[in-house]
Amino acid sequence: MNEKIKQTDSGIIVDRLYTKDAANYQEMNEQPGEFPFTRGVQPDMYRGRFWTMRQYAGFSTAEESNRRYHYLLSQGVMGLSVAFDLPTQIGYDSDHQLSNGEVGKVGVAIDSLEDIEQLFEGIELEKVSTSMTINATGFILLAFYVALAKKQGADLSKVSGTIQNDILKEYAARGTYIYPPKASMRIITDIFEWCSTDLPKWNTISISGYHIREAGSTAAQEIAFTLSNGKAYVKAALEKGLDINVFGKRLSFFFNSHNNLFEEVAKFRAARRMWANMMKSLGATDPKAMMLRFHTQTGGSTLTAQQPLNNISRVTIQTLAAVLGGTQSLHTNGYDEALSLPTEEAARIALRTQQIVAYESGVTDTVDPLAGSYFVESLTNEMEAAAQLIIDKIDVLGGSVAAIEEGFIQDEIAKSAYVYQKEIEQQQKIIVGVNQFQVKQEDKIPVFKIDDSIQTKQIEKLHQLKSKRDQQKAIACLQKIEAAANNGSNLMPVVIEAVEAYCTLGEIANTLRKVFGEYQAS
C-alpha cells in the first residue's frame, strides 16, 4: 500500500493509526489543576466558568470605539480587548508627521488621558477586565488606565486586565518597537515591580506567540520562541531582585489558533507543561507561579479574501481548538477581516461562534476531553520535543535577546513562511477557495471604512487639550520622567503623575527617546 506521508504544519509525521503502542504515547495519570498542568490550570475548567469571551475592537476615535464596546457588552462579551492605531503603538501623537494617514486606521487613536476617559465612558473599570494590545508604549497606556480608574474612585486592588507589553516579539516578528532591547526590558521590569504592590490583579505581560505565528512560524516554533521570550523576561525580573512566586502569577500568554485542530490542541497542552517545568527550574515553588494562563485569538493569517464567508467555518475550527486546548480567554475574528476591520455584523457572528461552542456543543461538559487519545497524547509529546530542540538552540546562543540580535529567530520564521507559501503555490497545501474550489464571481461583502477626517478631528482635540492644561506642571512632570530614566528609579509613578497632568503619549515617549535612543534593526 503506497500511502502519501501526512504531516502537521510543524513537520511532525502523522501515522496512519495510533494505538497504546505508538512510539510517543504514554499513559497519563495527571489531574487537571495540578503540576505540570498539561490537562489545564483549573480542576474543573469550563464546568466552573467559561473562558472570558473577548472581542478585539478599536478604530477611529475614542468616542466611536466606545460605542462599539457598549454594543459588544450588550451582546454578551465578558471582557474588552483594545486595538490601538499605529501612531499610538510606536509613540507618536496624532499631529506628528509620521502619523499622517494612519490615525485611527488599524485601531483607536489615543493621545492623552482625555481620550481614555472618552474610550471608557460609561464603563466601570473595576467591573470589567480589559486587555490592551500594546507593547512599546504599554507602560503609558497602563498609566492612562490607572489614572482613569483613580478618577472613577476604583479600588486598584480590584482592577483587572492585561497589557501585552511583550517587546521581544516586536524585534523578532512585528516591528512596533521604539527603544533598544536593554531599555525596553528595564521598562518591563519596572511594570512588574510596580504592579506587584499597586495593581496586584493586573497581568503585567502577555507573552505573545500570536504575532510570531502570523509572521509565518510553525506551531512548534510559536511555542518555542514564545516560551524562550518568557524565560528572558523572568530572568530579567530575577536580576532586578523580584520574587518569582509573586510576579510569576501575573505573567500570561497569548497564542494563535490555526486550522489543524489536533496540532493546535497538542500545542496548547505541551506549552503548559513546558512552562511549568521551566518556571520550576528557574526557582518557582508556588504552583500558581508555574501555571501557563493564556488568551487565544483565531488566526488572522488563515482568513481569505476569496469566498470570505468560508472564514466562519475556519474560525469555528480554531475556536474548538482553543477550547479543547484549555484557553482562559478567547477572541474570534470576523469573517471579513481579510478585507477590512470587522463590521458590526461580522463581530456579532464571531462572538456567537464562541457562545455556540460554549452553550451548544457539549465540549465544555468535561475537563480536557481529548486526554487519553492515543493520537493527541502522542502529538503533545512530539510537539514538546520539537519545541524543546528549538529552545535548546536559543539557549546555546545566549537566550532570546541574543538570538534576536543575531537574527536567528527572524531567519527561522522567514524560512517557515517561505516553505508554507511555496506549498500553497505548488498545491501541496490546499486552501479552499484560494488554490482550489475557486468561483468566478463572488458575492460583494460590505466593508468597514474609516473616514479620513478622523485625523483632523483628533489633531484639533489634541491642540485644545494642550491649550487648556497647566503647561508648567506638564513640563515639570516630563522632567521627572527624564530624571527617573537617568537615575534608574521606577518609571511608573512618574509616568502616572505625568498622564494625570495631561502630558501626551508622544511627549512621554519622546522624553524617553532622548535618554534611551531608538532601536535600529540591522
Coordinates of C-alpha atoms in Angstrom, one line a residue:
M1 CA 0.0 0.0 0.0
N2 CA 1.6 3.2 -1.2
E3 CA 0.3 6.0 1.1
K4 CA 1.3 9.6 0.9
I5 CA 3.1 10.8 4.0
K6 CA 0.9 13.0 6.2
Q7 CA 2.4 15.6 8.5
T8 CA 1.3 18.6 10.6
D9 CA 2.2 22.2 9.7
S10 CA 5.2 21.8 12.1
G11 CA 6.5 18.9 10.0
I12 CA 5.6 16.2 12.6
I13 CA 4.8 13.0 10.8
V14 CA 1.3 11.7 11.4
D15 CA 0.9 7.9 11.5
R16 CA -2.0 6.1 9.8
L17 CA -3.2 4.7 13.1
Y18 CA -2.4 5.4 16.8
T19 CA -2.6 2.7 19.5
K20 CA -1.2 2.4 23.0
D21 CA 1.9 1.1 21.4
A22 CA 2.6 4.3 19.4
A23 CA 6.2 5.5 19.8
N24 CA 5.3 8.7 21.7
Y25 CA 2.2 7.6 23.6
Q26 CA 2.4 7.5 27.4
E27 CA -0.4 6.7 29.8
M28 CA -1.3 9.8 31.7
N29 CA -2.1 9.8 35.4
E30 CA -2.0 13.6 35.7
Q31 CA -5.0 15.5 37.0
P32 CA -6.2 18.9 35.8
G33 CA -5.2 21.8 38.0
E34 CA -2.1 20.0 39.2
F35 CA 1.6 20.4 38.1
P36 CA 2.7 20.4 35.3
F37 CA -0.9 21.4 34.2
T38 CA -0.9 19.6 30.8
R39 CA -4.6 19.0 31.4
G40 CA -5.5 22.6 32.3
V41 CA -4.8 25.1 35.0
Q42 CA -8.1 24.6 36.9
P43 CA -9.5 21.3 38.3
D44 CA -13.0 22.0 36.9
M45 CA -12.1 24.2 33.9
Y46 CA -15.2 25.2 32.0
R47 CA -17.6 23.3 34.3
G48 CA -16.8 26.1 36.8
R49 CA -16.9 29.0 34.4
F50 CA -16.4 29.6 30.7
W51 CA -13.3 31.3 29.3
T52 CA -13.5 35.1 29.0
M53 CA -15.2 35.9 25.7
R54 CA -13.4 38.9 24.4
Q55 CA -13.8 40.8 21.1
Y56 CA -10.8 42.8 19.9
A57 CA -12.1 46.2 18.9
G58 CA -10.8 49.7 18.4
F59 CA -10.9 52.1 15.5
S60 CA -11.3 55.8 14.6
T61 CA -11.8 58.0 17.6
A62 CA -12.3 57.1 21.3
E63 CA -16.0 58.0 21.0
E64 CA -16.5 55.7 18.0
S65 CA -14.8 52.8 19.8
N66 CA -16.7 53.4 23.0
R67 CA -20.0 52.9 21.0
R68 CA -18.7 49.5 19.7
Y69 CA -17.6 48.5 23.3
H70 CA -21.1 49.2 24.7
Y71 CA -22.6 47.2 21.8
L72 CA -20.3 44.2 22.4
L73 CA -21.0 44.3 26.2
S74 CA -24.7 44.3 25.4
Q75 CA -24.3 41.2 23.3
G76 CA -22.6 39.1 26.0
V77 CA -18.9 40.0 25.8
M78 CA -17.2 39.3 29.2
G79 CA -14.1 41.4 28.7
L80 CA -12.9 44.2 26.4
S81 CA -9.8 44.0 24.2
V82 CA -8.5 47.2 22.8
A83 CA -6.8 47.7 19.4
F84 CA -4.7 50.9 19.1
D85 CA -3.7 52.7 15.9
L86 CA -0.1 52.6 14.6
P87 CA 1.0 56.0 15.9
T88 CA -0.2 55.1 19.4
Q89 CA 1.7 51.8 19.2
I90 CA 5.0 53.5 18.3
G91 CA 4.8 56.6 20.5
Y92 CA 3.6 59.4 18.2
D93 CA 0.8 61.8 18.8
S94 CA -1.8 62.2 16.1
D95 CA -0.2 65.5 14.9
H96 CA 3.2 64.0 14.3
Q97 CA 4.2 64.0 10.6
L98 CA 4.8 60.2 10.8
S99 CA 1.2 59.7 11.9
N100 CA -0.1 61.1 8.7
G101 CA -2.6 58.7 7.0
E102 CA -2.5 56.3 9.9
V103 CA -4.6 58.0 12.6
G104 CA -7.5 55.7 13.7
K105 CA -6.9 53.2 10.9
V106 CA -5.9 49.9 12.4
G107 CA -7.1 50.8 15.9
V108 CA -8.2 53.6 18.1
A109 CA -6.2 56.8 18.3
I110 CA -5.1 57.6 21.9
D111 CA -3.0 60.7 22.6
S112 CA -3.9 61.5 26.2
L113 CA -5.9 60.7 29.3
E114 CA -8.8 62.7 27.8
D115 CA -9.0 60.1 25.0
I116 CA -9.0 57.2 27.6
E117 CA -11.8 59.0 29.5
Q118 CA -13.9 59.0 26.3
L119 CA -12.9 55.5 25.3
F120 CA -14.3 54.0 28.6
E121 CA -17.1 56.5 29.2
G122 CA -20.0 54.7 31.0
I123 CA -17.8 51.6 31.7
E124 CA -16.7 51.0 35.3
L125 CA -13.1 49.7 35.2
E126 CA -13.4 47.9 38.5
K127 CA -16.2 45.7 37.0
V128 CA -14.7 44.9 33.6
S129 CA -11.5 43.1 32.5
T130 CA -9.6 44.9 29.8
S131 CA -6.9 43.6 27.6
M132 CA -4.7 46.1 25.7
T133 CA -2.7 45.0 22.7
I134 CA 0.2 47.5 23.2
N135 CA 3.9 47.0 23.6
A136 CA 6.5 49.7 23.2
T137 CA 4.1 52.2 24.8
G138 CA 2.4 49.7 27.1
F139 CA 3.6 51.5 30.2
I140 CA 2.0 54.7 29.1
L141 CA -1.4 53.1 28.2
L142 CA -1.3 51.3 31.6
A143 CA -0.7 54.7 33.3
F144 CA -3.7 56.2 31.4
Y145 CA -5.9 53.3 32.5
V146 CA -4.7 53.6 36.2
A147 CA -5.3 57.3 36.1
L148 CA -8.8 56.8 34.9
A149 CA -9.5 54.1 37.4
K150 CA -8.4 56.5 40.2
K151 CA -10.7 59.2 38.8
Q152 CA -13.6 56.7 38.9
G153 CA -12.8 56.0 42.5
A154 CA -12.0 52.4 41.8
D155 CA -10.1 50.2 44.2
L156 CA -6.9 49.5 42.4
S157 CA -6.6 46.1 44.2
K158 CA -9.7 45.0 42.3
V159 CA -8.8 46.4 38.8
S160 CA -8.0 43.5 36.4
G161 CA -6.8 43.2 32.9
T162 CA -3.7 42.7 30.8
I163 CA -1.2 44.8 28.8
Q164 CA 0.6 42.8 26.1
N165 CA 3.9 44.5 26.9
D166 CA 5.9 41.8 25.0
I167 CA 8.7 43.8 23.3
L168 CA 10.9 40.9 22.3
K169 CA 8.5 39.6 19.7
E170 CA 8.3 43.1 18.3
Y171 CA 12.0 42.9 17.4
A172 CA 11.6 39.3 16.0
A173 CA 8.2 39.4 14.2
R174 CA 6.2 42.6 14.2
G175 CA 8.3 45.8 14.3
T176 CA 6.4 48.3 16.6
Y177 CA 9.4 48.8 18.9
I178 CA 10.8 52.2 20.0
Y179 CA 13.7 51.7 22.4
P180 CA 16.7 49.3 22.3
P181 CA 16.2 45.9 23.9
K182 CA 18.0 46.7 27.2
A183 CA 16.0 49.9 27.8
S184 CA 12.8 48.1 26.8
M185 CA 13.5 45.3 29.3
R186 CA 14.1 47.8 32.0
I187 CA 10.7 49.4 31.4
I188 CA 9.0 46.0 31.5
T189 CA 10.6 45.0 34.8
D190 CA 9.6 48.4 36.2
I191 CA 6.0 47.5 35.3
F192 CA 6.4 44.1 37.0
E193 CA 7.7 45.7 40.2
W194 CA 5.1 48.5 40.4
C195 CA 2.1 46.3 39.7
S196 CA 3.1 43.6 42.2
T197 CA 2.3 46.1 45.0
D198 CA 0.0 48.7 43.5
L199 CA -2.1 46.8 40.9
P200 CA -1.9 43.2 42.1
K201 CA -4.7 41.7 39.9
W202 CA -3.2 43.1 36.7
N203 CA -1.5 40.7 34.2
T204 CA 1.7 42.7 33.6
I205 CA 2.7 41.0 30.4
S206 CA 1.0 38.8 27.7
I207 CA 3.9 36.9 26.2
S208 CA 2.8 36.7 22.6
G209 CA 3.2 33.8 20.2
Y210 CA 0.3 35.2 18.1
H211 CA 2.3 37.6 16.1
I212 CA 5.2 35.1 15.7
R213 CA 2.7 32.7 14.1
E214 CA 1.1 35.5 12.0
A215 CA 4.6 36.3 10.7
G216 CA 4.9 32.7 9.4
S217 CA 6.2 30.4 12.1
T218 CA 5.1 26.8 12.6
A219 CA 3.1 25.8 15.7
A220 CA 6.3 24.3 17.3
Q221 CA 8.2 27.5 16.6
E222 CA 5.4 29.6 18.0
I223 CA 5.6 28.0 21.5
A224 CA 9.4 27.6 21.4
F225 CA 10.1 31.3 20.6
T226 CA 7.3 32.5 23.0
L227 CA 8.5 30.4 25.9
S228 CA 12.1 31.5 25.3
N229 CA 11.0 35.1 25.4
G230 CA 9.1 34.3 28.6
K231 CA 12.3 32.9 30.1
A232 CA 14.1 36.1 29.2
Y233 CA 11.6 38.3 31.0
V234 CA 11.7 36.1 34.1
K235 CA 15.5 36.2 34.2
A236 CA 15.4 40.0 33.8
A237 CA 13.0 40.3 36.7
L238 CA 15.1 37.9 38.9
E239 CA 18.2 40.0 38.1
K240 CA 16.2 43.0 39.5
G241 CA 15.6 41.1 42.7
L242 CA 11.9 40.5 42.2
D243 CA 10.2 37.4 43.7
I244 CA 9.4 34.8 41.0
N245 CA 6.5 33.5 43.2
V246 CA 4.9 37.0 43.1
F247 CA 5.5 38.3 39.6
G248 CA 5.2 34.8 38.1
K249 CA 1.5 34.7 39.0
R250 CA 0.8 37.8 36.8
L251 CA 2.5 36.5 33.7
S252 CA 0.1 35.5 30.9
F253 CA 0.5 34.3 27.3
F254 CA -1.2 35.0 24.0
F255 CA -1.3 32.3 21.4
N256 CA -2.7 31.8 17.9
S257 CA -5.2 29.1 16.9
H258 CA -4.9 27.8 13.4
N259 CA -6.9 25.2 11.4
N260 CA -5.0 21.9 12.1
L261 CA -7.3 21.1 15.1
F262 CA -5.3 18.3 16.8
E263 CA -1.9 20.0 16.3
E264 CA -3.3 23.2 17.9
V265 CA -4.7 21.2 20.9
A266 CA -1.4 19.4 21.3
K267 CA 0.5 22.8 21.1
F268 CA -1.5 24.3 24.0
R269 CA -1.2 21.2 26.2
A270 CA 2.6 21.0 25.5
A271 CA 3.1 24.7 26.2
R272 CA 1.5 24.4 29.6
R273 CA 3.7 21.5 30.6
M274 CA 6.9 23.1 29.3
W275 CA 6.3 26.4 31.0
A276 CA 5.6 24.7 34.4
N277 CA 8.8 22.8 34.2
M278 CA 10.7 25.9 33.0
M279 CA 9.4 28.1 35.9
K280 CA 10.2 25.3 38.4
S281 CA 13.8 25.2 37.1
L282 CA 14.1 28.9 37.4
G283 CA 13.2 28.7 41.1
A284 CA 9.4 28.9 41.4
T285 CA 7.9 26.9 44.2
D286 CA 4.3 28.2 44.2
P287 CA 2.2 26.2 41.7
K288 CA 0.3 29.3 40.7
A289 CA 3.5 30.9 39.6
M290 CA 4.1 27.9 37.3
M291 CA 0.7 28.0 35.6
L292 CA 0.7 29.0 31.9
R293 CA -2.5 31.0 31.6
F294 CA -3.3 32.2 28.1
H295 CA -5.5 34.2 25.8
T296 CA -6.1 32.9 22.3
Q297 CA -7.0 34.7 19.1
T298 CA -8.1 32.8 16.0
G299 CA -5.6 33.0 13.1
G300 CA -5.8 36.2 11.2
S301 CA -3.4 35.0 8.5
T302 CA -5.7 32.0 7.8
L303 CA -8.5 34.2 6.7
T304 CA -9.1 34.5 3.0
A305 CA -10.3 37.5 0.9
Q306 CA -11.7 34.9 -1.6
Q307 CA -15.1 33.5 -0.5
P308 CA -14.9 35.3 2.9
L309 CA -17.9 33.5 4.3
N310 CA -15.8 30.4 4.4
N311 CA -13.9 32.1 7.2
I312 CA -16.8 31.4 9.6
S313 CA -16.0 27.7 9.3
R314 CA -12.3 28.3 9.8
V315 CA -12.9 30.4 12.9
T316 CA -15.2 27.7 14.3
I317 CA -12.5 25.1 14.0
Q318 CA -10.0 27.4 15.6
T319 CA -12.4 28.2 18.4
L320 CA -12.8 24.5 19.1
A321 CA -9.0 24.0 19.1
A322 CA -8.6 26.8 21.7
V323 CA -11.4 25.5 23.9
L324 CA -10.3 21.8 23.7
G325 CA -6.8 23.1 24.4
G326 CA -7.9 24.8 27.6
T327 CA -7.7 28.6 26.9
Q328 CA -8.6 31.1 29.6
S329 CA -9.7 33.8 27.2
L330 CA -10.6 34.0 23.5
H331 CA -11.1 36.4 20.7
T332 CA -12.7 35.2 17.5
N333 CA -12.0 37.0 14.2
G334 CA -14.7 38.4 11.9
Y335 CA -15.2 36.7 8.6
D336 CA -14.4 39.9 6.7
E337 CA -11.1 40.7 8.3
A338 CA -9.1 39.8 5.2
L339 CA -10.9 42.7 3.6
S340 CA -11.2 45.4 6.4
L341 CA -11.8 46.0 10.0
P342 CA -14.8 43.8 11.0
T343 CA -18.3 45.2 10.5
E344 CA -20.7 45.1 13.5
E345 CA -22.5 42.1 11.9
A346 CA -19.2 40.2 11.5
A347 CA -18.1 40.9 15.1
R348 CA -21.5 39.7 16.3
I349 CA -21.2 36.4 14.3
A350 CA -17.7 35.9 15.7
L351 CA -18.9 36.3 19.2
R352 CA -21.9 34.0 18.6
T353 CA -19.4 31.4 17.4
Q354 CA -17.9 31.3 20.9
Q355 CA -21.3 31.3 22.5
I356 CA -22.5 28.3 20.4
V357 CA -19.4 26.3 21.2
A358 CA -19.8 27.2 24.9
Y359 CA -23.6 26.5 25.3
E360 CA -24.5 24.1 22.5
S361 CA -21.5 21.9 21.5
G362 CA -21.1 19.9 24.7
V363 CA -17.2 20.2 24.6
T364 CA -17.2 22.2 27.8
D365 CA -19.1 19.5 29.9
T366 CA -15.9 17.6 30.9
V367 CA -12.3 18.7 31.5
D368 CA -9.7 18.1 28.8
P369 CA -12.0 15.8 26.7
L370 CA -9.2 14.7 24.3
A371 CA -7.0 13.4 27.1
G372 CA -6.0 9.8 26.7
S373 CA -6.4 9.9 23.0
Y374 CA -3.5 7.9 21.5
F375 CA -3.1 10.5 18.8
V376 CA -3.4 13.6 21.0
E377 CA -1.1 12.4 23.7
S378 CA 1.5 11.3 21.2
L379 CA 1.2 14.6 19.3
T380 CA 1.5 16.5 22.6
N381 CA 4.8 14.7 23.4
E382 CA 6.1 15.2 19.9
M383 CA 5.2 18.9 19.9
E384 CA 7.1 19.3 23.2
A385 CA 10.1 17.6 21.8
A386 CA 10.1 19.7 18.6
A387 CA 9.8 22.9 20.6
Q388 CA 12.4 21.9 23.1
L389 CA 15.0 21.4 20.3
I390 CA 14.5 25.0 19.2
I391 CA 14.7 26.3 22.8
D392 CA 18.0 24.5 23.3
K393 CA 19.4 26.2 20.2
I394 CA 18.3 29.6 21.6
D395 CA 19.9 28.8 24.9
V396 CA 23.2 28.0 23.3
L397 CA 23.1 31.4 21.6
G398 CA 22.6 33.1 25.0
G399 CA 18.8 33.3 25.2
S400 CA 16.1 35.2 23.3
V401 CA 17.7 38.7 23.3
A402 CA 21.0 37.4 21.9
A403 CA 19.1 35.2 19.4
I404 CA 17.1 38.2 18.2
E405 CA 20.1 40.4 18.0
E406 CA 21.8 37.8 15.8
G407 CA 18.8 37.4 13.6
F408 CA 18.3 33.7 14.4
I409 CA 14.6 33.9 15.3
Q410 CA 13.8 36.2 12.4
D411 CA 15.5 33.9 9.9
E412 CA 13.8 30.8 11.2
I413 CA 10.3 32.5 10.9
A414 CA 11.2 33.7 7.4
K415 CA 12.2 30.2 6.3
S416 CA 9.0 28.7 7.6
A417 CA 6.9 31.4 5.9
Y418 CA 8.6 30.7 2.6
V419 CA 8.1 27.0 2.8
Y420 CA 4.4 27.4 3.7
Q421 CA 3.8 29.8 0.8
K422 CA 5.6 27.5 -1.6
E423 CA 3.4 24.6 -0.6
I424 CA 0.3 26.7 -1.3
E425 CA 1.6 27.8 -4.7
Q426 CA 2.5 24.2 -5.6
Q427 CA -0.9 22.9 -4.3
Q428 CA 0.8 20.7 -1.8
K429 CA -1.3 22.5 0.8
I430 CA -4.9 23.2 -0.2
I431 CA -6.6 26.5 0.8
V432 CA -10.3 26.2 -0.1
G433 CA -11.3 29.0 -2.4
V434 CA -7.7 30.1 -3.0
N435 CA -5.8 27.4 -4.8
Q436 CA -8.7 25.0 -5.3
F437 CA -12.5 25.2 -5.4
Q438 CA -12.5 28.8 -6.7
V439 CA -15.6 30.6 -8.1
K440 CA -15.6 33.1 -11.0
Q441 CA -17.9 35.6 -9.4
E442 CA -18.1 36.3 -5.7
D443 CA -20.7 38.0 -3.6
K444 CA -20.0 41.6 -2.6
I445 CA -19.2 41.7 1.1
P446 CA -19.8 45.1 2.8
V447 CA -16.5 46.5 4.2
F448 CA -15.9 48.8 7.2
K449 CA -14.2 52.1 6.2
I450 CA -12.6 54.7 8.4
D451 CA -13.2 58.4 7.4
D452 CA -10.0 60.3 6.7
S453 CA -11.4 63.3 8.5
I454 CA -10.7 61.5 11.8
Q455 CA -7.1 62.7 11.8
T456 CA -8.2 66.4 11.5
K457 CA -10.6 65.9 14.4
Q458 CA -8.0 64.1 16.6
I459 CA -5.4 66.9 16.0
E460 CA -7.9 69.6 16.9
K461 CA -8.8 67.8 20.1
L462 CA -5.1 67.4 20.9
H463 CA -4.3 71.1 20.4
Q464 CA -7.3 72.1 22.5
L465 CA -6.1 69.8 25.3
K466 CA -2.6 71.4 25.3
S467 CA -4.0 74.9 25.3
K468 CA -6.1 74.3 28.4
R469 CA -3.8 72.2 30.6
D470 CA -1.3 73.5 33.2
Q471 CA 1.7 73.8 30.9
Q472 CA 4.3 74.3 33.7
K473 CA 3.0 71.3 35.5
A474 CA 3.2 69.2 32.4
I475 CA 6.8 70.3 31.7
A476 CA 7.8 69.5 35.3
C477 CA 6.3 66.0 35.0
L478 CA 8.3 65.3 31.8
Q479 CA 11.4 66.5 33.6
K480 CA 10.7 64.0 36.4
I481 CA 10.4 61.2 33.8
E482 CA 13.8 62.1 32.3
A483 CA 15.4 62.2 35.7
A484 CA 13.9 58.8 36.6
A485 CA 15.1 57.3 33.3
N486 CA 18.6 58.5 34.0
N487 CA 18.8 57.5 37.7
G488 CA 17.3 54.1 37.3
S489 CA 14.3 54.6 39.6
N490 CA 10.9 53.0 38.7
L491 CA 9.3 54.9 35.9
M492 CA 5.6 54.0 36.6
P493 CA 4.9 56.5 39.4
V494 CA 6.3 59.5 37.4
V495 CA 4.5 58.4 34.2
I496 CA 1.2 58.1 36.1
E497 CA 1.8 61.6 37.5
A498 CA 2.5 62.9 34.0
V499 CA -0.6 61.5 32.4
E500 CA -2.7 62.9 35.3
A501 CA -1.3 66.3 34.3
Y502 CA -2.4 65.6 30.7
C503 CA 1.0 65.1 29.2
T504 CA 0.5 63.3 25.9
L505 CA 1.7 59.8 24.9
G506 CA 4.0 61.4 22.3
E507 CA 5.6 63.8 24.8
I508 CA 6.3 60.9 27.3
A509 CA 7.7 58.6 24.6
N510 CA 9.9 61.4 23.2
T511 CA 11.2 62.2 26.6
L512 CA 12.5 58.6 26.9
R513 CA 13.7 58.7 23.3
K514 CA 16.1 61.4 24.5
V515 CA 17.5 59.1 27.2
F516 CA 17.3 55.7 25.7
G517 CA 17.6 56.4 21.9
E518 CA 15.7 54.4 19.3
Y519 CA 16.4 50.9 18.1
Q520 CA 17.5 50.5 14.5
A521 CA 17.2 47.0 13.0
S522 CA 20.3 45.8 11.3

